[in-house]
Amino acid sequence: QVQLVESGGGLVQAGGSLRLSCAASGRTFNTYVMGWFRQAPGKEREFVAAIGWSGGNTDYADSVKGRFTIARDNAKNTVYLQMNSLKPEDTAVYYCAARRNVMVVPQANEYAYWGQGTQVTVSS
């Protein structure tokens, strides 16, 4: 099993940047695909980005391509989400998730482990 703890959320103006971090427990972090998802009030949880074991394989939702970057540091058991050019519609609770598999996929139900979430609020 792996436990996930997100940090780095906050309030930012439109056009600003934030970097989210997700720290994972355990010694097998480099065998998990890591993903970021978000959920806005009244909406379903949606895929944001995911990254493969070595960091060489990534996937992004169309809504964040070119603005967000996912990265991982396996030596630190941490995955990051750099968010630039933030928009009010990016406001949501952001969740880190882990999948014990080699495939990078966007479906939330394929991820077995989840963090508690961190709030990101973008003001206009």
Short mmCIF file of N, CA, C and O in Angstrom, two decimals:
data_model
loop_
_atom_site.label_atom_id
_atom_site.label_comp_id
_atom_site.label_asym_id
_atom_site.label_seq_id
_atom_site.Cartn_x
_atom_site.Cartn_y
_atom_site.Cartn_z
N GLN A 1 0.83 -1.19 0.00
CA GLN A 1 0.00 0.00 0.00
C GLN A 1 0.87 1.24 0.00
O GLN A 1 2.04 1.21 0.35
N VAL A 2 0.26 2.36 -0.37
CA VAL A 2 0.94 3.64 -0.36
C VAL A 2 -0.01 4.67 0.21
O VAL A 2 -1.21 4.64 -0.04
N GLN A 3 0.51 5.56 1.00
CA GLN A 3 -0.25 6.68 1.54
C GLN A 3 0.21 7.96 0.89
O GLN A 3 1.42 8.16 0.69
N LEU A 4 -0.74 8.83 0.57
CA LEU A 4 -0.45 10.03 -0.21
C LEU A 4 -0.89 11.27 0.56
O LEU A 4 -2.00 11.29 1.10
N VAL A 5 -0.04 12.28 0.56
CA VAL A 5 -0.36 13.54 1.23
C VAL A 5 -0.04 14.69 0.29
O VAL A 5 1.12 14.90 -0.09
N GLU A 6 -1.09 15.45 -0.08
CA GLU A 6 -0.92 16.59 -0.97
C GLU A 6 -0.63 17.86 -0.18
O GLU A 6 -1.03 18.00 0.98
N SER A 7 0.03 18.79 -0.84
CA SER A 7 0.28 20.11 -0.27
C SER A 7 0.47 21.10 -1.41
O SER A 7 0.65 20.70 -2.57
N GLY A 8 0.42 22.39 -1.06
CA GLY A 8 0.72 23.43 -2.05
C GLY A 8 -0.48 24.17 -2.60
O GLY A 8 -0.32 25.11 -3.39
N GLY A 9 -1.68 23.77 -2.20
CA GLY A 9 -2.85 24.50 -2.66
C GLY A 9 -2.95 25.88 -2.03
O GLY A 9 -2.19 26.22 -1.12
N GLY A 10 -3.88 26.66 -2.54
CA GLY A 10 -4.06 27.99 -1.98
C GLY A 10 -4.90 28.86 -2.89
O GLY A 10 -5.55 28.37 -3.82
N LEU A 11 -4.88 30.15 -2.59
CA LEU A 11 -5.63 31.15 -3.36
C LEU A 11 -4.66 31.91 -4.25
O LEU A 11 -3.62 32.40 -3.77
N VAL A 12 -4.99 32.03 -5.52
CA VAL A 12 -4.12 32.72 -6.47
C VAL A 12 -5.01 33.48 -7.46
O VAL A 12 -6.14 33.07 -7.73
N GLN A 13 -4.48 34.57 -7.98
CA GLN A 13 -5.22 35.33 -8.98
C GLN A 13 -5.11 34.66 -10.35
O GLN A 13 -4.13 33.95 -10.63
N ALA A 14 -6.08 34.92 -11.19
CA ALA A 14 -6.04 34.40 -12.55
C ALA A 14 -4.74 34.84 -13.23
O ALA A 14 -4.30 35.98 -13.08
N GLY A 15 -4.14 33.89 -13.94
CA GLY A 15 -2.86 34.15 -14.59
C GLY A 15 -1.67 33.76 -13.75
O GLY A 15 -0.53 33.72 -14.25
N GLY A 16 -1.91 33.47 -12.49
CA GLY A 16 -0.82 33.10 -11.58
C GLY A 16 -0.46 31.63 -11.67
O GLY A 16 -0.97 30.89 -12.51
N SER A 17 0.44 31.24 -10.75
CA SER A 17 0.97 29.87 -10.75
C SER A 17 0.93 29.28 -9.35
O SER A 17 1.00 30.01 -8.35
N LEU A 18 0.84 27.98 -9.31
CA LEU A 18 0.96 27.21 -8.07
C LEU A 18 1.66 25.90 -8.40
O LEU A 18 1.54 25.39 -9.51
N ARG A 19 2.36 25.36 -7.41
CA ARG A 19 2.93 24.03 -7.57
C ARG A 19 2.40 23.14 -6.46
O ARG A 19 2.61 23.42 -5.27
N LEU A 20 1.72 22.09 -6.84
CA LEU A 20 1.24 21.10 -5.89
C LEU A 20 2.28 19.99 -5.74
O LEU A 20 2.96 19.64 -6.70
N SER A 21 2.35 19.47 -4.53
CA SER A 21 3.22 18.34 -4.25
C SER A 21 2.40 17.21 -3.64
O SER A 21 1.40 17.46 -2.96
N CYS A 22 2.84 16.00 -3.88
CA CYS A 22 2.20 14.83 -3.28
C CYS A 22 3.31 13.90 -2.80
O CYS A 22 4.07 13.35 -3.61
N ALA A 23 3.40 13.75 -1.49
CA ALA A 23 4.41 12.89 -0.90
C ALA A 23 3.81 11.51 -0.64
O ALA A 23 2.72 11.40 -0.08
N ALA A 24 4.54 10.49 -1.04
CA ALA A 24 4.07 9.11 -0.89
C ALA A 24 4.92 8.34 0.10
O ALA A 24 6.14 8.55 0.18
N SER A 25 4.27 7.48 0.85
CA SER A 25 4.99 6.61 1.76
C SER A 25 5.41 5.35 1.02
O SER A 25 4.95 5.08 -0.09
N GLY A 26 6.28 4.57 1.66
CA GLY A 26 6.64 3.28 1.10
C GLY A 26 7.90 3.29 0.26
O GLY A 26 8.41 4.34 -0.11
N ARG A 27 8.38 2.08 -0.03
CA ARG A 27 9.65 1.91 -0.73
C ARG A 27 9.49 1.58 -2.20
O ARG A 27 10.49 1.42 -2.89
N THR A 28 8.24 1.48 -2.66
CA THR A 28 8.01 1.04 -4.04
C THR A 28 7.35 2.13 -4.87
O THR A 28 6.64 1.85 -5.82
N PHE A 29 7.61 3.37 -4.52
CA PHE A 29 6.99 4.50 -5.21
C PHE A 29 7.23 4.42 -6.71
O PHE A 29 6.37 4.77 -7.51
N ASN A 30 8.42 3.97 -7.10
CA ASN A 30 8.75 3.97 -8.52
C ASN A 30 8.06 2.85 -9.31
O ASN A 30 8.35 2.67 -10.49
N THR A 31 7.16 2.12 -8.67
CA THR A 31 6.36 1.11 -9.38
C THR A 31 4.89 1.52 -9.46
O THR A 31 4.03 0.71 -9.81
N TYR A 32 4.62 2.80 -9.14
CA TYR A 32 3.26 3.32 -9.22
C TYR A 32 3.16 4.39 -10.31
O TYR A 32 4.00 5.30 -10.36
N VAL A 33 2.15 4.27 -11.14
CA VAL A 33 1.74 5.39 -11.97
C VAL A 33 1.07 6.40 -11.05
O VAL A 33 0.25 6.02 -10.20
N MET A 34 1.41 7.67 -11.20
CA MET A 34 0.84 8.71 -10.34
C MET A 34 -0.04 9.63 -11.17
O MET A 34 0.30 9.99 -12.30
N GLY A 35 -1.14 10.03 -10.58
CA GLY A 35 -2.07 10.90 -11.29
C GLY A 35 -2.54 12.05 -10.41
O GLY A 35 -2.47 11.99 -9.18
N TRP A 36 -2.99 13.09 -11.09
CA TRP A 36 -3.66 14.21 -10.42
C TRP A 36 -5.08 14.30 -11.00
O TRP A 36 -5.27 14.25 -12.22
N PHE A 37 -6.03 14.47 -10.10
CA PHE A 37 -7.42 14.65 -10.47
C PHE A 37 -7.95 15.88 -9.73
O PHE A 37 -7.32 16.35 -8.78
N ARG A 38 -9.09 16.38 -10.15
CA ARG A 38 -9.68 17.51 -9.45
C ARG A 38 -11.20 17.39 -9.44
O ARG A 38 -11.79 16.74 -10.31
N GLN A 39 -11.79 18.03 -8.45
CA GLN A 39 -13.24 18.02 -8.33
C GLN A 39 -13.71 19.39 -7.89
O GLN A 39 -13.34 19.87 -6.81
N ALA A 40 -14.50 20.02 -8.74
CA ALA A 40 -15.09 21.31 -8.44
C ALA A 40 -16.46 21.09 -7.80
O ALA A 40 -17.08 20.04 -7.99
N PRO A 41 -16.95 22.08 -7.05
CA PRO A 41 -18.26 21.93 -6.40
C PRO A 41 -19.36 21.60 -7.41
O PRO A 41 -19.48 22.27 -8.44
N GLY A 42 -20.14 20.57 -7.10
CA GLY A 42 -21.24 20.19 -7.97
C GLY A 42 -20.85 19.45 -9.23
O GLY A 42 -21.71 19.16 -10.06
N LYS A 43 -19.56 19.14 -9.36
CA LYS A 43 -19.10 18.43 -10.56
C LYS A 43 -18.44 17.12 -10.18
O LYS A 43 -18.04 16.91 -9.04
N GLU A 44 -18.32 16.25 -11.18
CA GLU A 44 -17.65 14.98 -10.94
C GLU A 44 -16.14 15.17 -10.94
O GLU A 44 -15.61 16.12 -11.52
N ARG A 45 -15.47 14.22 -10.31
CA ARG A 45 -14.01 14.25 -10.30
C ARG A 45 -13.50 14.03 -11.73
O ARG A 45 -14.00 13.17 -12.45
N GLU A 46 -12.50 14.82 -12.11
CA GLU A 46 -11.99 14.72 -13.48
C GLU A 46 -10.47 14.57 -13.50
O GLU A 46 -9.76 15.06 -12.61
N PHE A 47 -10.02 13.92 -14.53
CA PHE A 47 -8.59 13.69 -14.73
C PHE A 47 -7.89 15.00 -15.08
O PHE A 47 -8.43 15.81 -15.84
N VAL A 48 -6.69 15.17 -14.54
CA VAL A 48 -5.87 16.34 -14.86
C VAL A 48 -4.59 15.91 -15.58
O VAL A 48 -4.30 16.37 -16.68
N ALA A 49 -3.83 15.00 -14.94
CA ALA A 49 -2.56 14.58 -15.53
C ALA A 49 -2.11 13.29 -14.87
O ALA A 49 -2.54 12.97 -13.76
N ALA A 50 -1.24 12.55 -15.56
CA ALA A 50 -0.67 11.33 -15.00
C ALA A 50 0.73 11.14 -15.54
O ALA A 50 1.08 11.66 -16.61
N ILE A 51 1.52 10.37 -14.80
CA ILE A 51 2.93 10.17 -15.17
C ILE A 51 3.32 8.74 -14.87
O ILE A 51 2.93 8.16 -13.85
N GLY A 52 4.13 8.17 -15.76
CA GLY A 52 4.58 6.80 -15.60
C GLY A 52 5.71 6.67 -14.61
O GLY A 52 6.17 7.63 -14.00
N TRP A 53 6.19 5.44 -14.47
CA TRP A 53 7.16 5.10 -13.45
C TRP A 53 8.41 5.98 -13.49
O TRP A 53 8.86 6.46 -12.47
N SER A 54 8.96 6.12 -14.67
CA SER A 54 10.24 6.82 -14.79
C SER A 54 10.07 8.30 -15.08
O SER A 54 11.06 9.04 -15.08
N GLY A 55 8.85 8.72 -15.33
CA GLY A 55 8.59 10.12 -15.66
C GLY A 55 8.62 10.42 -17.14
O GLY A 55 8.30 11.53 -17.56
N GLY A 56 8.96 9.43 -17.95
CA GLY A 56 9.06 9.67 -19.38
C GLY A 56 7.74 9.62 -20.11
O GLY A 56 7.64 10.08 -21.26
N ASN A 57 6.73 9.06 -19.51
CA ASN A 57 5.42 8.93 -20.13
C ASN A 57 4.41 9.76 -19.34
O ASN A 57 4.21 9.53 -18.15
N THR A 58 3.81 10.73 -20.00
CA THR A 58 2.84 11.60 -19.33
C THR A 58 1.58 11.72 -20.18
O THR A 58 1.59 11.48 -21.38
N ASP A 59 0.50 12.11 -19.52
CA ASP A 59 -0.76 12.35 -20.19
C ASP A 59 -1.45 13.51 -19.50
O ASP A 59 -1.31 13.68 -18.28
N TYR A 60 -2.17 14.33 -20.28
CA TYR A 60 -2.83 15.50 -19.75
C TYR A 60 -4.25 15.61 -20.29
O TYR A 60 -4.52 15.23 -21.44
N ALA A 61 -5.11 16.17 -19.47
CA ALA A 61 -6.42 16.55 -19.96
C ALA A 61 -6.26 17.71 -20.95
O ALA A 61 -5.37 18.55 -20.78
N ASP A 62 -7.11 17.76 -21.95
CA ASP A 62 -7.01 18.83 -22.95
C ASP A 62 -7.11 20.21 -22.31
O ASP A 62 -6.47 21.16 -22.77
N SER A 63 -7.89 20.31 -21.25
CA SER A 63 -8.13 21.61 -20.61
C SER A 63 -6.89 22.19 -19.94
O SER A 63 -6.86 23.39 -19.64
N VAL A 64 -5.88 21.36 -19.69
CA VAL A 64 -4.68 21.86 -18.99
C VAL A 64 -3.41 21.75 -19.83
O VAL A 64 -2.35 22.21 -19.39
N LYS A 65 -3.50 21.17 -21.00
CA LYS A 65 -2.31 21.01 -21.84
C LYS A 65 -1.69 22.36 -22.14
O LYS A 65 -2.38 23.32 -22.48
N GLY A 66 -0.38 22.43 -22.01
CA GLY A 66 0.34 23.67 -22.25
C GLY A 66 0.39 24.59 -21.06
O GLY A 66 1.15 25.58 -21.07
N ARG A 67 -0.38 24.31 -20.03
CA ARG A 67 -0.39 25.16 -18.82
C ARG A 67 0.11 24.40 -17.59
O ARG A 67 0.77 25.00 -16.73
N PHE A 68 -0.19 23.13 -17.51
CA PHE A 68 0.20 22.32 -16.35
C PHE A 68 1.30 21.34 -16.76
O PHE A 68 1.33 20.84 -17.89
N THR A 69 2.18 21.03 -15.80
CA THR A 69 3.23 20.05 -16.03
C THR A 69 3.31 19.11 -14.83
O THR A 69 3.42 19.58 -13.69
N ILE A 70 3.26 17.82 -15.10
CA ILE A 70 3.41 16.83 -14.04
C ILE A 70 4.84 16.30 -14.08
O ILE A 70 5.44 16.12 -15.16
N ALA A 71 5.40 16.08 -12.90
CA ALA A 71 6.77 15.56 -12.79
C ALA A 71 6.86 14.74 -11.52
O ALA A 71 6.02 14.87 -10.62
N ARG A 72 7.88 13.90 -11.45
CA ARG A 72 8.08 13.10 -10.25
C ARG A 72 9.55 13.02 -9.90
O ARG A 72 10.42 13.08 -10.80
N ASP A 73 9.81 12.85 -8.62
CA ASP A 73 11.17 12.64 -8.12
C ASP A 73 11.12 11.35 -7.31
O ASP A 73 10.67 11.35 -6.16
N ASN A 74 11.55 10.26 -7.92
CA ASN A 74 11.44 8.96 -7.25
C ASN A 74 12.37 8.86 -6.03
O ASN A 74 12.08 8.11 -5.09
N ALA A 75 13.44 9.62 -6.02
CA ALA A 75 14.33 9.61 -4.85
C ALA A 75 13.65 10.25 -3.64
O ALA A 75 14.00 9.93 -2.50
N LYS A 76 12.69 11.15 -3.89
CA LYS A 76 11.99 11.83 -2.81
C LYS A 76 10.56 11.30 -2.62
O LYS A 76 9.80 11.85 -1.80
N ASN A 77 10.18 10.29 -3.39
CA ASN A 77 8.82 9.73 -3.30
C ASN A 77 7.77 10.83 -3.47
O ASN A 77 6.77 10.86 -2.73
N THR A 78 7.98 11.71 -4.42
CA THR A 78 7.10 12.87 -4.57
C THR A 78 6.74 13.08 -6.04
O THR A 78 7.58 12.93 -6.92
N VAL A 79 5.48 13.45 -6.24
CA VAL A 79 5.02 13.85 -7.56
C VAL A 79 4.53 15.30 -7.46
O VAL A 79 4.00 15.71 -6.42
N TYR A 80 4.75 16.05 -8.53
CA TYR A 80 4.44 17.47 -8.54
C TYR A 80 3.46 17.80 -9.67
O TYR A 80 3.40 17.10 -10.68
N LEU A 81 2.74 18.88 -9.47
CA LEU A 81 1.92 19.43 -10.54
C LEU A 81 2.17 20.93 -10.58
O LEU A 81 1.74 21.66 -9.69
N GLN A 82 2.91 21.36 -11.58
CA GLN A 82 3.16 22.78 -11.78
C GLN A 82 2.02 23.35 -12.61
O GLN A 82 1.77 22.89 -13.72
N MET A 83 1.34 24.33 -12.05
CA MET A 83 0.17 24.92 -12.70
C MET A 83 0.45 26.38 -13.02
O MET A 83 0.65 27.18 -12.11
N ASN A 84 0.49 26.70 -14.30
CA ASN A 84 0.73 28.06 -14.75
C ASN A 84 -0.50 28.59 -15.48
O ASN A 84 -1.39 27.83 -15.87
N SER A 85 -0.54 29.90 -15.64
CA SER A 85 -1.65 30.55 -16.36
C SER A 85 -3.00 30.07 -15.83
O SER A 85 -3.90 29.70 -16.60
N LEU A 86 -3.13 30.09 -14.53
CA LEU A 86 -4.34 29.55 -13.91
C LEU A 86 -5.57 30.39 -14.26
O LEU A 86 -5.49 31.61 -14.42
N LYS A 87 -6.68 29.68 -14.37
CA LYS A 87 -7.96 30.30 -14.71
C LYS A 87 -8.96 30.03 -13.58
O LYS A 87 -8.82 29.04 -12.86
N PRO A 88 -9.99 30.87 -13.46
CA PRO A 88 -11.00 30.61 -12.43
C PRO A 88 -11.62 29.20 -12.55
O PRO A 88 -11.94 28.59 -11.52
N GLU A 89 -11.72 28.70 -13.76
CA GLU A 89 -12.31 27.36 -13.93
C GLU A 89 -11.39 26.23 -13.47
O GLU A 89 -11.79 25.07 -13.45
N ASP A 90 -10.17 26.56 -13.08
CA ASP A 90 -9.27 25.57 -12.47
C ASP A 90 -9.54 25.39 -10.98
O ASP A 90 -8.95 24.51 -10.34
N THR A 91 -10.42 26.22 -10.43
CA THR A 91 -10.76 26.12 -9.01
C THR A 91 -11.38 24.77 -8.71
O THR A 91 -12.35 24.35 -9.35
N ALA A 92 -10.80 24.06 -7.74
CA ALA A 92 -11.25 22.71 -7.39
C ALA A 92 -10.41 22.19 -6.24
O ALA A 92 -9.39 22.79 -5.88
N VAL A 93 -10.84 21.07 -5.70
CA VAL A 93 -9.99 20.30 -4.81
C VAL A 93 -9.18 19.36 -5.70
O VAL A 93 -9.74 18.64 -6.53
N TYR A 94 -7.87 19.40 -5.53
CA TYR A 94 -6.97 18.58 -6.34
C TYR A 94 -6.51 17.37 -5.53
O TYR A 94 -6.05 17.52 -4.39
N TYR A 95 -6.62 16.21 -6.15
CA TYR A 95 -6.28 14.96 -5.50
C TYR A 95 -5.12 14.28 -6.22
O TYR A 95 -5.07 14.24 -7.45
N CYS A 96 -4.24 13.71 -5.44
CA CYS A 96 -3.18 12.87 -5.94
C CYS A 96 -3.65 11.42 -5.85
O CYS A 96 -4.35 11.04 -4.89
N ALA A 97 -3.27 10.60 -6.84
CA ALA A 97 -3.69 9.21 -6.84
C ALA A 97 -2.57 8.32 -7.36
O ALA A 97 -1.71 8.78 -8.12
N ALA A 98 -2.61 7.05 -6.95
CA ALA A 98 -1.56 6.11 -7.34
C ALA A 98 -2.18 4.83 -7.89
O ALA A 98 -3.21 4.37 -7.42
N ARG A 99 -1.47 4.29 -8.90
CA ARG A 99 -1.94 3.08 -9.58
C ARG A 99 -0.77 2.12 -9.71
O ARG A 99 0.26 2.46 -10.29
N ARG A 100 -0.96 0.90 -9.16
CA ARG A 100 0.12 -0.09 -9.18
C ARG A 100 0.08 -0.85 -10.49
O ARG A 100 -0.36 -1.98 -10.59
N ASN A 101 0.55 -0.15 -11.54
CA ASN A 101 0.48 -0.72 -12.88
C ASN A 101 1.40 0.10 -13.78
O ASN A 101 1.75 1.23 -13.45
N VAL A 102 1.78 -0.45 -14.90
CA VAL A 102 2.71 0.25 -15.78
C VAL A 102 2.01 1.23 -16.72
O VAL A 102 2.62 2.17 -17.23
N MET A 103 0.69 1.04 -16.93
CA MET A 103 -0.02 1.86 -17.90
C MET A 103 -0.46 3.19 -17.29
O MET A 103 -1.03 3.23 -16.20
N VAL A 104 -0.25 4.26 -18.04
CA VAL A 104 -0.74 5.58 -17.67
C VAL A 104 -2.15 5.73 -18.24
O VAL A 104 -2.32 5.69 -19.47
N VAL A 105 -3.14 5.87 -17.38
CA VAL A 105 -4.54 5.94 -17.82
C VAL A 105 -5.24 7.10 -17.13
O VAL A 105 -4.84 7.50 -16.03
N PRO A 106 -6.30 7.65 -17.75
CA PRO A 106 -6.99 8.79 -17.16
C PRO A 106 -8.21 8.44 -16.29
O PRO A 106 -8.82 9.34 -15.70
N GLN A 107 -8.57 7.18 -16.25
CA GLN A 107 -9.79 6.81 -15.52
C GLN A 107 -9.55 6.77 -14.02
O GLN A 107 -8.69 6.03 -13.54
N ALA A 108 -10.35 7.52 -13.28
CA ALA A 108 -10.18 7.59 -11.83
C ALA A 108 -10.36 6.24 -11.16
O ALA A 108 -9.66 5.93 -10.18
N ASN A 109 -11.25 5.42 -11.69
CA ASN A 109 -11.51 4.13 -11.03
C ASN A 109 -10.37 3.13 -11.23
O ASN A 109 -10.41 2.03 -10.68
N GLU A 110 -9.35 3.50 -11.99
CA GLU A 110 -8.17 2.64 -12.15
C GLU A 110 -7.11 2.92 -11.09
O GLU A 110 -6.10 2.24 -11.02
N TYR A 111 -7.34 3.95 -10.28
CA TYR A 111 -6.38 4.33 -9.24
C TYR A 111 -6.91 3.89 -7.88
O TYR A 111 -8.00 4.28 -7.49
N ALA A 112 -6.11 3.10 -7.18
CA ALA A 112 -6.58 2.50 -5.93
C ALA A 112 -6.29 3.35 -4.71
O ALA A 112 -6.95 3.18 -3.67
N TYR A 113 -5.32 4.23 -4.81
CA TYR A 113 -4.87 4.99 -3.63
C TYR A 113 -5.03 6.48 -3.89
O TYR A 113 -4.66 6.97 -4.96
N TRP A 114 -5.55 7.17 -2.87
CA TRP A 114 -5.88 8.58 -3.01
C TRP A 114 -5.43 9.37 -1.79
O TRP A 114 -5.47 8.86 -0.67
N GLY A 115 -5.04 10.61 -2.04
CA GLY A 115 -4.77 11.52 -0.95
C GLY A 115 -6.04 12.20 -0.49
O GLY A 115 -7.13 11.94 -1.03
N GLN A 116 -5.90 13.11 0.47
CA GLN A 116 -7.07 13.76 1.05
C GLN A 116 -7.49 14.99 0.27
O GLN A 116 -8.58 15.53 0.50
N GLY A 117 -6.65 15.47 -0.62
CA GLY A 117 -6.98 16.61 -1.46
C GLY A 117 -6.45 17.92 -0.92
O GLY A 117 -6.24 18.08 0.29
N THR A 118 -6.22 18.85 -1.82
CA THR A 118 -5.80 20.20 -1.46
C THR A 118 -6.58 21.20 -2.31
O THR A 118 -6.77 20.99 -3.51
N GLN A 119 -7.06 22.26 -1.65
CA GLN A 119 -7.93 23.22 -2.33
C GLN A 119 -7.10 24.21 -3.15
O GLN A 119 -6.13 24.79 -2.65
N VAL A 120 -7.51 24.41 -4.39
CA VAL A 120 -6.94 25.44 -5.25
C VAL A 120 -8.08 26.38 -5.64
O VAL A 120 -9.09 25.93 -6.18
N THR A 121 -7.91 27.66 -5.35
CA THR A 121 -8.92 28.65 -5.68
C THR A 121 -8.27 29.74 -6.53
O THR A 121 -7.26 30.32 -6.12
N VAL A 122 -8.84 29.96 -7.70
CA VAL A 122 -8.31 30.97 -8.62
C VAL A 122 -9.34 32.09 -8.73
O VAL A 122 -10.47 31.86 -9.17
N SER A 123 -8.95 33.27 -8.32
CA SER A 123 -9.86 34.41 -8.36
C SER A 123 -9.71 35.17 -9.68
O SER A 123 -8.63 35.24 -10.25
N SER A 124 -10.81 35.75 -10.11
CA SER A 124 -10.79 36.48 -11.41
C SER A 124 -10.46 37.95 -11.21
O SER A 124 -10.38 38.44 -10.10
#
